[in-house]
Structures are given as structure tokens and as C-alpha cells.
PDB file of C-alpha atoms in Angstrom:
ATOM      1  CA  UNK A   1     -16.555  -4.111   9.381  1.00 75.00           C
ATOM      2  CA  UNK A   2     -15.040  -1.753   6.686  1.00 80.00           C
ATOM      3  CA  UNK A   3     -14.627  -3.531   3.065  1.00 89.00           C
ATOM      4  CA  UNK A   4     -13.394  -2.390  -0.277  1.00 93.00           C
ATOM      5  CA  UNK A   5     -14.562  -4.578  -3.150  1.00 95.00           C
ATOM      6  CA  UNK A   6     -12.523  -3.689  -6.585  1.00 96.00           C
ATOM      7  CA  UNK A   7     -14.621  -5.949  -8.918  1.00 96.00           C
ATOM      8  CA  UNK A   8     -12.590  -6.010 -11.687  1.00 95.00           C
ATOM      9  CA  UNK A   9      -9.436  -8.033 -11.566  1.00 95.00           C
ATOM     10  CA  UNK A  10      -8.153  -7.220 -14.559  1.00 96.00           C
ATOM     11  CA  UNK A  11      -8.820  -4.376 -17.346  1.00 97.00           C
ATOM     12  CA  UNK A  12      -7.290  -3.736 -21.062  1.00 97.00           C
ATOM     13  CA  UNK A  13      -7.936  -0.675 -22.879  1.00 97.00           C
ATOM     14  CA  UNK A  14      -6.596   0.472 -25.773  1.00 97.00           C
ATOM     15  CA  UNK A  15      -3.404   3.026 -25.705  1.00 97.00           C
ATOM     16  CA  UNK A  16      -5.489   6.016 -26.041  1.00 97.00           C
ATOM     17  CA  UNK A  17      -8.906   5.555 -24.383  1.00 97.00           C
ATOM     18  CA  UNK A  18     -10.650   6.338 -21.640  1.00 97.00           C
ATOM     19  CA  UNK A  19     -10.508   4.190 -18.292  1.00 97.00           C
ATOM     20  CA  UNK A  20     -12.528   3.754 -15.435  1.00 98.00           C
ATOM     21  CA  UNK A  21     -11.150   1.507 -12.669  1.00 98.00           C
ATOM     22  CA  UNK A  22     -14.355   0.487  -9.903  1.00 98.00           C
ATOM     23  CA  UNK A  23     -14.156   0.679  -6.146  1.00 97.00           C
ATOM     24  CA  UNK A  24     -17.170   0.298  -4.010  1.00 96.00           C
ATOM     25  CA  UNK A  25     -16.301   0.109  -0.310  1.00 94.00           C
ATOM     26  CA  UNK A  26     -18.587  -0.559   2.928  1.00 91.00           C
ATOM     27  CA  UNK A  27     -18.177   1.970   6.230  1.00 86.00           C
ATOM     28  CA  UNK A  28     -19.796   3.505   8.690  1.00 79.00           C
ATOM     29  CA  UNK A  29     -18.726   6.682   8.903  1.00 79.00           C
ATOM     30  CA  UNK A  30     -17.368   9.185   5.799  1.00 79.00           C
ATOM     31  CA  UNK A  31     -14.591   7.283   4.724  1.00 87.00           C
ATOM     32  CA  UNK A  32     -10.829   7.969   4.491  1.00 90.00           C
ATOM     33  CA  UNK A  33     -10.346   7.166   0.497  1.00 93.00           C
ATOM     34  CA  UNK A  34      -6.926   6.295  -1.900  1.00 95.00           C
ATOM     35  CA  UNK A  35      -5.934   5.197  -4.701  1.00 97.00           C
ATOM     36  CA  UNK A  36      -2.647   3.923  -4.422  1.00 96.00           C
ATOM     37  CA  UNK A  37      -0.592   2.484  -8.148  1.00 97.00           C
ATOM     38  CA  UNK A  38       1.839  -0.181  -7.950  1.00 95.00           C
ATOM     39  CA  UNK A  39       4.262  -0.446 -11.134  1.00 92.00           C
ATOM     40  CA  UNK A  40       5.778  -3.882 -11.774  1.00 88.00           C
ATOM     41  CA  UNK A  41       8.380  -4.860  -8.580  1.00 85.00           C
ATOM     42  CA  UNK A  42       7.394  -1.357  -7.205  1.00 88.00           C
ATOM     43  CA  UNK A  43       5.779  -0.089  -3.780  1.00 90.00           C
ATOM     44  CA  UNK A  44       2.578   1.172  -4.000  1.00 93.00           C
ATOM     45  CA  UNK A  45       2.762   5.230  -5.013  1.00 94.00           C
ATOM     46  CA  UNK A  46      -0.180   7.517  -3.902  1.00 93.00           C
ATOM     47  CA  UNK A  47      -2.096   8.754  -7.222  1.00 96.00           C
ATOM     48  CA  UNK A  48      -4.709  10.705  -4.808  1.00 95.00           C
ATOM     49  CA  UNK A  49      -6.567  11.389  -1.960  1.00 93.00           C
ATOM     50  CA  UNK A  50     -10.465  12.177  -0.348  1.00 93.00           C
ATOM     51  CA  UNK A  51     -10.856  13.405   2.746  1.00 87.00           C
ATOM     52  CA  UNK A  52     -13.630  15.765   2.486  1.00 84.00           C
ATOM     53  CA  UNK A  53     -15.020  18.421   0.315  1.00 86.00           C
ATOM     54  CA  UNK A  54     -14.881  18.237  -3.140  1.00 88.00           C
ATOM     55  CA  UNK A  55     -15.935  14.912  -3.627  1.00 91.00           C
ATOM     56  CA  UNK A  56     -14.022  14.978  -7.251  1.00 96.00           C
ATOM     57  CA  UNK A  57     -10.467  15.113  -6.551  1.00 96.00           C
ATOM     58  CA  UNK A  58      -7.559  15.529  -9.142  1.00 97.00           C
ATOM     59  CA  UNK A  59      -4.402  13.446  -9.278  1.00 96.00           C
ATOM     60  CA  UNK A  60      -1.043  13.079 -10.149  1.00 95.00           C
ATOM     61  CA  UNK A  61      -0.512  11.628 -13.969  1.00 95.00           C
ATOM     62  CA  UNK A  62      -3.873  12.847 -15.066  1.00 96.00           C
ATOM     63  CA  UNK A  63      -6.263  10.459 -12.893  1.00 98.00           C
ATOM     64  CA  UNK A  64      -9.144  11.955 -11.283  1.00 98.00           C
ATOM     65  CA  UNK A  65     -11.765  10.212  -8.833  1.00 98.00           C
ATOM     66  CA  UNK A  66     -15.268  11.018  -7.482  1.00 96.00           C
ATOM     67  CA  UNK A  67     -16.638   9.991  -4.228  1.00 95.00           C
ATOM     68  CA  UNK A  68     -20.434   9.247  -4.598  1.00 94.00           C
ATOM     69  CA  UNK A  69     -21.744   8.579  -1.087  1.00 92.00           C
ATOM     70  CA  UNK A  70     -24.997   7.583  -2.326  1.00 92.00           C
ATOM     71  CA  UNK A  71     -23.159   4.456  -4.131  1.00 94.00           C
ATOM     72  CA  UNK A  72     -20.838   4.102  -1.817  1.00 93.00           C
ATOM     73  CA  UNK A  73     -18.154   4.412  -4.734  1.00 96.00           C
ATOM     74  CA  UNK A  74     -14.828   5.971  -5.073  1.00 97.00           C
ATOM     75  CA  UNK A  75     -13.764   5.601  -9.152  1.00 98.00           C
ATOM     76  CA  UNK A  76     -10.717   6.138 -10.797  1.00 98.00           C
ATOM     77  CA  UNK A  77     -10.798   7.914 -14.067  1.00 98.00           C
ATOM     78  CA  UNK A  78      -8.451   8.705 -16.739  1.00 98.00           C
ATOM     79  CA  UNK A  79      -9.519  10.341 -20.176  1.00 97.00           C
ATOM     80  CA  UNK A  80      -6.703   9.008 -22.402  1.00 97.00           C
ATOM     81  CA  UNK A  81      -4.691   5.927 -20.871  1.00 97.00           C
ATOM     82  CA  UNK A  82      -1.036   6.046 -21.884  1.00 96.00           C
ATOM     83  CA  UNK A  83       1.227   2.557 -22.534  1.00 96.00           C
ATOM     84  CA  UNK A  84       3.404   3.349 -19.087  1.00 95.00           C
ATOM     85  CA  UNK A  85      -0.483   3.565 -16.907  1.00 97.00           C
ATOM     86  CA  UNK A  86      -0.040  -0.157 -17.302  1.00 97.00           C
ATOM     87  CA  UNK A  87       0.186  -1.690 -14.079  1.00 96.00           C
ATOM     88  CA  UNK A  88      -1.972  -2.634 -10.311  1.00 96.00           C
ATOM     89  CA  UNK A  89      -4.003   0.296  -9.185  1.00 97.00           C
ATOM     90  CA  UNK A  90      -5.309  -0.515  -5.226  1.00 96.00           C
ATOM     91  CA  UNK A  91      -8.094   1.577  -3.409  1.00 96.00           C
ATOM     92  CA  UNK A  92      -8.040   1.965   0.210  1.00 94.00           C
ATOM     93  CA  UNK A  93     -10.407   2.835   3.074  1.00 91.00           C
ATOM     94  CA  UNK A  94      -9.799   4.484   6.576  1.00 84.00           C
ATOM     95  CA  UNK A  95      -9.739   4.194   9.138  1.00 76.00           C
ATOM     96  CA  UNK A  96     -10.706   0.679  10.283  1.00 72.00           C
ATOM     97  CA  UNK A  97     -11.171  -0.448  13.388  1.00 67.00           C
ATOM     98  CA  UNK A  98      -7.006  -0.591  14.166  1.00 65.00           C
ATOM     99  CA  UNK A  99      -6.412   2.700  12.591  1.00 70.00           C
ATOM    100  CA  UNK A 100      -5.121   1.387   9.655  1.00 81.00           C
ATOM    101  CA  UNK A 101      -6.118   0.884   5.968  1.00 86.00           C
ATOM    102  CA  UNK A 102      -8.419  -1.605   4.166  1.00 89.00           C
ATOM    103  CA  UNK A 103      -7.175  -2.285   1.301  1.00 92.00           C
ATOM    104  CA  UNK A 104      -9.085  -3.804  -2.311  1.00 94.00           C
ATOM    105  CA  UNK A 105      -7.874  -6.895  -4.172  1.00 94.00           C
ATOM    106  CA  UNK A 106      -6.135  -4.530  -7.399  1.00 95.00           C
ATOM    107  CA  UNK A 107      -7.204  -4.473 -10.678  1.00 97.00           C
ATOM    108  CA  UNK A 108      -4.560  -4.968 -13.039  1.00 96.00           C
ATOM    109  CA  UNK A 109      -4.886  -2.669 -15.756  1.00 97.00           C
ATOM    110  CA  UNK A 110      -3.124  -3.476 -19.383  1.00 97.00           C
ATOM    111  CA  UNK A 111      -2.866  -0.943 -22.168  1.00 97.00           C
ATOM    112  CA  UNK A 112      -2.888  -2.398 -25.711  1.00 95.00           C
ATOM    113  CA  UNK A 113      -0.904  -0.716 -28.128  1.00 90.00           C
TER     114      UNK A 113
ATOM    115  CA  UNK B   1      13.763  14.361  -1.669  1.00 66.00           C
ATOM    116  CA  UNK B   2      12.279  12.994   1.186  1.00 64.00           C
ATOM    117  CA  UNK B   3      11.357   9.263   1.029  1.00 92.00           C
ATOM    118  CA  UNK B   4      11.778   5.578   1.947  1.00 95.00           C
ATOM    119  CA  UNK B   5      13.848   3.173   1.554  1.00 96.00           C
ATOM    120  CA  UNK B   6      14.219  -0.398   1.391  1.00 96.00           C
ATOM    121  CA  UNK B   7      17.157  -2.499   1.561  1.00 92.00           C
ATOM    122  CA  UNK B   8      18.288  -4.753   0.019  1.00 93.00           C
ATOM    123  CA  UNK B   9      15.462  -4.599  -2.706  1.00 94.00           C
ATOM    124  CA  UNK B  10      15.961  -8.166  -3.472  1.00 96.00           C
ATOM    125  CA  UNK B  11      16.742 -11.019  -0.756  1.00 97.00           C
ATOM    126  CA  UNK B  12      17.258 -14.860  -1.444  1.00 97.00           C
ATOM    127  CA  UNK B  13      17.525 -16.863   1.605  1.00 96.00           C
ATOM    128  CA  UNK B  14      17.737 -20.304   2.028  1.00 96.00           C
ATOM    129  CA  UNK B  15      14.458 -22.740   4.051  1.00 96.00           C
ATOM    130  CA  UNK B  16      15.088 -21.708   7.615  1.00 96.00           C
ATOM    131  CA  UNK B  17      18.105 -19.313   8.292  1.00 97.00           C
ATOM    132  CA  UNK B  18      16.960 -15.963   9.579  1.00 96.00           C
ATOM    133  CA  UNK B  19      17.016 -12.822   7.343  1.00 97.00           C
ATOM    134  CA  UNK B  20      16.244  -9.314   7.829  1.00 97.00           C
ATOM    135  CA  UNK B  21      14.888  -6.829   5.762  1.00 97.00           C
ATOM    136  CA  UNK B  22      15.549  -2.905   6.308  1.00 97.00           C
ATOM    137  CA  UNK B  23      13.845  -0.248   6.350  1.00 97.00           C
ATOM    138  CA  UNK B  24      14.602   3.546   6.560  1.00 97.00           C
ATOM    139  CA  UNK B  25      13.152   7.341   6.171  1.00 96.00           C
ATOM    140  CA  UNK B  26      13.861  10.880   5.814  1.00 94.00           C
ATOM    141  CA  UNK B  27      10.157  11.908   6.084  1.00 91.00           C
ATOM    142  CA  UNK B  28       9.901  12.005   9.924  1.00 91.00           C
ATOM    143  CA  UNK B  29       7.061  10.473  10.236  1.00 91.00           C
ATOM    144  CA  UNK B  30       6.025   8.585  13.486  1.00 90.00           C
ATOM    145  CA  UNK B  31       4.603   5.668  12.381  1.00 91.00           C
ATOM    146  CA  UNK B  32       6.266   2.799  10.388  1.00 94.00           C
ATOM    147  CA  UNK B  33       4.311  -0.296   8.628  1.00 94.00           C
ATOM    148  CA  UNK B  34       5.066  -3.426   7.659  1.00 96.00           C
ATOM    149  CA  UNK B  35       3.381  -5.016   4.409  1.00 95.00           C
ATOM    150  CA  UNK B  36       3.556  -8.723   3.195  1.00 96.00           C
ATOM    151  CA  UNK B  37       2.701  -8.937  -0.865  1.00 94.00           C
ATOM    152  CA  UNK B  38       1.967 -11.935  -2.606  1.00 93.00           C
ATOM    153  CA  UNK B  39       1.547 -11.709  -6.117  1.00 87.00           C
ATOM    154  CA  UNK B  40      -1.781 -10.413  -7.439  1.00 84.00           C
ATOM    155  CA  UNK B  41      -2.778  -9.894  -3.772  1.00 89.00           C
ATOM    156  CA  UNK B  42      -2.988  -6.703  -2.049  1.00 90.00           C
ATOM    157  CA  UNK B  43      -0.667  -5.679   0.693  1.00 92.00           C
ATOM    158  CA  UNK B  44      -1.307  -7.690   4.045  1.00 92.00           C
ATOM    159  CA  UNK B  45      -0.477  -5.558   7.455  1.00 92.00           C
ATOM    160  CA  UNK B  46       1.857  -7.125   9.282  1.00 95.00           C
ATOM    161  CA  UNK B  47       2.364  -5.047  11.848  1.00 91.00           C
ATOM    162  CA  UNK B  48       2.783  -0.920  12.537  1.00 91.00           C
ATOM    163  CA  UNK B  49       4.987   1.069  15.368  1.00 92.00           C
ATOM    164  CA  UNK B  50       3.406   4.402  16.348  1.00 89.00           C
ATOM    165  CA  UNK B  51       6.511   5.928  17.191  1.00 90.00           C
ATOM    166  CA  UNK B  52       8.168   3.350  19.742  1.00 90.00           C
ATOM    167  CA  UNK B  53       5.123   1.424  20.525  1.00 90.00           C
ATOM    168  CA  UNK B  54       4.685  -1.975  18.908  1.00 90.00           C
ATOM    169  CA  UNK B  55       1.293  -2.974  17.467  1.00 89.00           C
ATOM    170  CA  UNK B  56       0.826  -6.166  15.831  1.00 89.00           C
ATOM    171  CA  UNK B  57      -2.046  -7.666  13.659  1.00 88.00           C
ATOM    172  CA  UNK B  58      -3.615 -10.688  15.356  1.00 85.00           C
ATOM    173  CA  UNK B  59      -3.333 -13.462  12.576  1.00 90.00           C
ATOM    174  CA  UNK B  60       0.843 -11.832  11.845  1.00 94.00           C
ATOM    175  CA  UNK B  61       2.803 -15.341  12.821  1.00 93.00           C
ATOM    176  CA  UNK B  62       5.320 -15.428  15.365  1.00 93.00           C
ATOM    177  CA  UNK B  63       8.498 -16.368  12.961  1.00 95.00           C
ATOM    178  CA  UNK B  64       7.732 -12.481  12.051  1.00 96.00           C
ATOM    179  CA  UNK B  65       9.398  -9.844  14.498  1.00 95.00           C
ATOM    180  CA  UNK B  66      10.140  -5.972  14.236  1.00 96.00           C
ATOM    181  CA  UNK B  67      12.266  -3.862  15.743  1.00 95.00           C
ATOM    182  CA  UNK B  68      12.653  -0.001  15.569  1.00 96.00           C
ATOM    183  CA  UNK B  69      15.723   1.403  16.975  1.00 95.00           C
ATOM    184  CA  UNK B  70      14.634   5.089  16.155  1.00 94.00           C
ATOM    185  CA  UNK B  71      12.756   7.372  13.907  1.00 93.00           C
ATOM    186  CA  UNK B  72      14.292   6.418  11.108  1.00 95.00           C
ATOM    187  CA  UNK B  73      14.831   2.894  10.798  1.00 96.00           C
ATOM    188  CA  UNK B  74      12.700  -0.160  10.986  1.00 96.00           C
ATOM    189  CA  UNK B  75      13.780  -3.879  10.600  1.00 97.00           C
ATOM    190  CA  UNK B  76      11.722  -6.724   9.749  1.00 97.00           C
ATOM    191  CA  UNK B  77      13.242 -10.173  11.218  1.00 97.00           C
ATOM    192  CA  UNK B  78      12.008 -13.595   9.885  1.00 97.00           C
ATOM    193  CA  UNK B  79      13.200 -16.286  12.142  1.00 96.00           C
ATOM    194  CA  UNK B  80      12.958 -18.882  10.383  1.00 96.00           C
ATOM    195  CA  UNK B  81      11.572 -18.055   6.691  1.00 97.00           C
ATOM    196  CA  UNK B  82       9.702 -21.026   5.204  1.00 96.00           C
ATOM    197  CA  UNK B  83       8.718 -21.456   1.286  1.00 96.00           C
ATOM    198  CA  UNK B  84       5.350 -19.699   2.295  1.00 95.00           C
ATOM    199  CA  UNK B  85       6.879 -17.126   3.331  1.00 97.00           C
ATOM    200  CA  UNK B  86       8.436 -15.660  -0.015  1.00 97.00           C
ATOM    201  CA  UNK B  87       7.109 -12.102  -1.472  1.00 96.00           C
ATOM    202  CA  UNK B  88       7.246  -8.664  -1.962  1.00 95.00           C
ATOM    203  CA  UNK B  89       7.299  -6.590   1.562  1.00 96.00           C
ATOM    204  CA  UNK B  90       6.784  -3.417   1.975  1.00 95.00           C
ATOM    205  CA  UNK B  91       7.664  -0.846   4.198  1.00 96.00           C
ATOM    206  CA  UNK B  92       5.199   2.408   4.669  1.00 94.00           C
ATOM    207  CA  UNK B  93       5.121   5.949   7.002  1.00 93.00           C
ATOM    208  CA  UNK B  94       2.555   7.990   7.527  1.00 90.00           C
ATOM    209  CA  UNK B  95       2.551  11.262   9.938  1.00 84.00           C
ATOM    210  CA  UNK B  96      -0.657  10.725  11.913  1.00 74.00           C
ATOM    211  CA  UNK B  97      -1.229  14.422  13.236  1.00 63.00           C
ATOM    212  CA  UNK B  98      -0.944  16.031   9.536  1.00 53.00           C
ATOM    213  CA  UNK B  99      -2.450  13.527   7.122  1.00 53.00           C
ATOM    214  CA  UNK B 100      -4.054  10.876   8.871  1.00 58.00           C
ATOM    215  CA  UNK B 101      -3.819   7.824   7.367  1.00 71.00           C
ATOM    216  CA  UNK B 102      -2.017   8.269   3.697  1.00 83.00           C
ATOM    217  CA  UNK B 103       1.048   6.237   3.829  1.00 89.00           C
ATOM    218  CA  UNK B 104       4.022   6.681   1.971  1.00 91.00           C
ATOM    219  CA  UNK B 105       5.192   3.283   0.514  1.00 94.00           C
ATOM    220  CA  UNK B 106       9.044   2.312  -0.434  1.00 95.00           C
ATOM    221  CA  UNK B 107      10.314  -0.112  -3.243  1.00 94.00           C
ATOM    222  CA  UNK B 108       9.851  -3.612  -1.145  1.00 94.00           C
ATOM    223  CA  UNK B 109      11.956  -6.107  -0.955  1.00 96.00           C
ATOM    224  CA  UNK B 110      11.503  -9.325  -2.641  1.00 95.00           C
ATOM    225  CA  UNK B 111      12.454 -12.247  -0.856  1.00 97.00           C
ATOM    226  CA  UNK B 112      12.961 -15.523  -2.685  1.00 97.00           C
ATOM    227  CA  UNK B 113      12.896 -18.733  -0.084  1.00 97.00           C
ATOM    228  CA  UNK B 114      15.709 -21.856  -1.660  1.00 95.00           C
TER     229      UNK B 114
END
């Protein structure tokens, strides 16, 4: 069965510096990948995509992500975190068995002044 | 701009009486989700219409219902809301022939249980 495993629940960096948000996920096939962001009392807003090719893929807001097959790993990355980045940032793998998406627990990201 | 709505984005209702949540889009897209949020969890699947047909996850409970009257609009019933039953839901689309599987999320709508 698919699985995404974000093992960091929560993350503070400082206003500033870099960030690099974990996602390691478990399926069978090549994967469906997303990083979705959720602001505070907000729905969850796409920051970007894999499908195929390029296996580092740009974003909106200046996050980027690389598939590594060989880990089985989909990162986030951002080279200079800014105070409104605060918030829960959700990967997701597809399609499972329904169709649908797997989503990760979140990691709640905080950004220190 | 296209997008998705959510109305009203927040609900109180009181232990028992029935409320329903709405849900709308200009996207055209064919298939419509249903999201339960508790906090610091990810989004649980309810359930999903592929255009008119109903599919619903195994472990949704029964006091949960959908309907979609057309393209556009998809309602979330709860028949009889208990205290458990309070959180953020979420509506989603996604066009399945064009980008399979990215879904396009509104604002939720929190619902507080009295």
C-alpha cells in the first residue's frame, strides 16, 4: 500500500535561511508527487507538481523540489524562508489504489524573526 | 479567476441538528472531493463524485451524505453532527483527463459542534 511519511512535525528556521521540509513516500510504480501549503484556516494551495521528467521541479513562491527515486524522496526546498512561508506544508502521492491521493501527516513550519 | 468555493466558511451547529456545508466551482472539473480536517492532521477523504457517480471511502460514517446536483455544486450533509464531528472540511476538483490527480482545494468550512 502507498505511504507518505513527513518525519518532521514541526520545523523553525530563522526569517532568512534556508529550509528543507522531508517527504519519503512508499509505491510501486513512479509516483504522482505534491506539495500542497495550507495557511492558517486556509485550504490546502498547490506549491508544485512531479509527474515525470525533470525530476527537480520549480514552484510557485520560490520552493523547488527534487524527486530522488533511489531514496524514494520528494523534498521541499526554499533558499531564503520569508515570515509569511509560516504555516502546514503536506506532500501527497498518486494514485492509490482508489484513484485518489495519500496524503503525509504536515510539518508545521515556523519562521523566527 | 476560476476557483472554489466554500460556503459558509464558518458553521456552528448545535449536538444533533443536521447542517450542510456547500460547495461550488467555476473550474469545470468532473470530479468533486470531500475532505474532513482535524487540527494538525492531514485531510481525511471522505468521499469523491466522478462526475455524477458517487464513490465513498469505506471507514466515511453513515451520519455523512453528499449530494451533487450538477457540475458545479456539491453539498456535504451531516445528519446528525456529534462533538467528534467538529473541523475544518474541505472541498477539492480535479479534471481527471488533463491533470490527473492535482486537486484544487477551497477555503473549508469550519464547523464548531455546541
Amino acid at each position: 500500500a502507498q505511504s507518505v511519511t513527513q518525519p518532521d512535525i514541526h520545523i523553525t528556521v530563522s526569517e532568512g535561511a534556508s529550509l528543507e521540509l522531508r517527504c519519503n513516500y512508499s509505491y510501486g510504480a513512479t509516483p504522482y508527487l505534491f506539495w500542497y501549503v495550507q495557511s492558517p484556516g486556509q485550504g490546502l494551495q498547490l506549491l508544485l507538481k512531479y509527474f515525470s521528467g525533470d525530476t527537480l521541479v520549480q514552484g510557485i513562491k520560490g520552493f523547488e523540489a527534487e524527486f530522488k527515486r533511489s531514496q524514494s524522496s520528494f523534498n521541499l526546498r526554499k533558499p531564503s524562508v520569508h515570515w509569511s512561508d509560516a504555516a502546514e506544508y503536506f506532500c501527497a502521492v498518486g494514485p492509490n489504489a482508489g484513484n485518489m491521493l495519500t496524503f503525509g501527516g504536515g510539518t508545521r513550519l515556523m519562521v523566527k524573526p | 479567476d476560476a476557483m472554489v468555493i466554500q460556503n459558509p466558511r464558518y458553521q456552528v451547529t448545535q449536538f444533533g441538528k443536521p447542517v450542510t456545508l456547500s460547495c461550488s466551482q467555476t473550474l469545470n472539473h468532473n470530479v468533486m472531493y470531500w475532505y474532513q480536517q482535524k487540527s494538525s492532521q492531514a485531510p481525511k477523504l471522505l468521499f469523491h463524485y466522478y462526475d455524477k457517480d458517487f464513490n465513498n471511502e469505506a471507514d466515511t460514517p453513515d451520519n455523512f451524505q453528499s449530494r451533487r446536483p450538477n457540475t458545479s455544486f456539491c453539498f456535504l450533509d451531516i445528519r446528525s453532527p456529534g462533538l467528534g464531528d467538529a473541523a475544518m472540511y474541505l472541498c477539492a476538483t480535479s479534471k481527471v483527463d488533463r491533470a490527473p490527480y492535482e486537486q484544487y482545494f477551497g477555503p473549508g468550512t469550519r464547523l464548531t459542534v455546541t
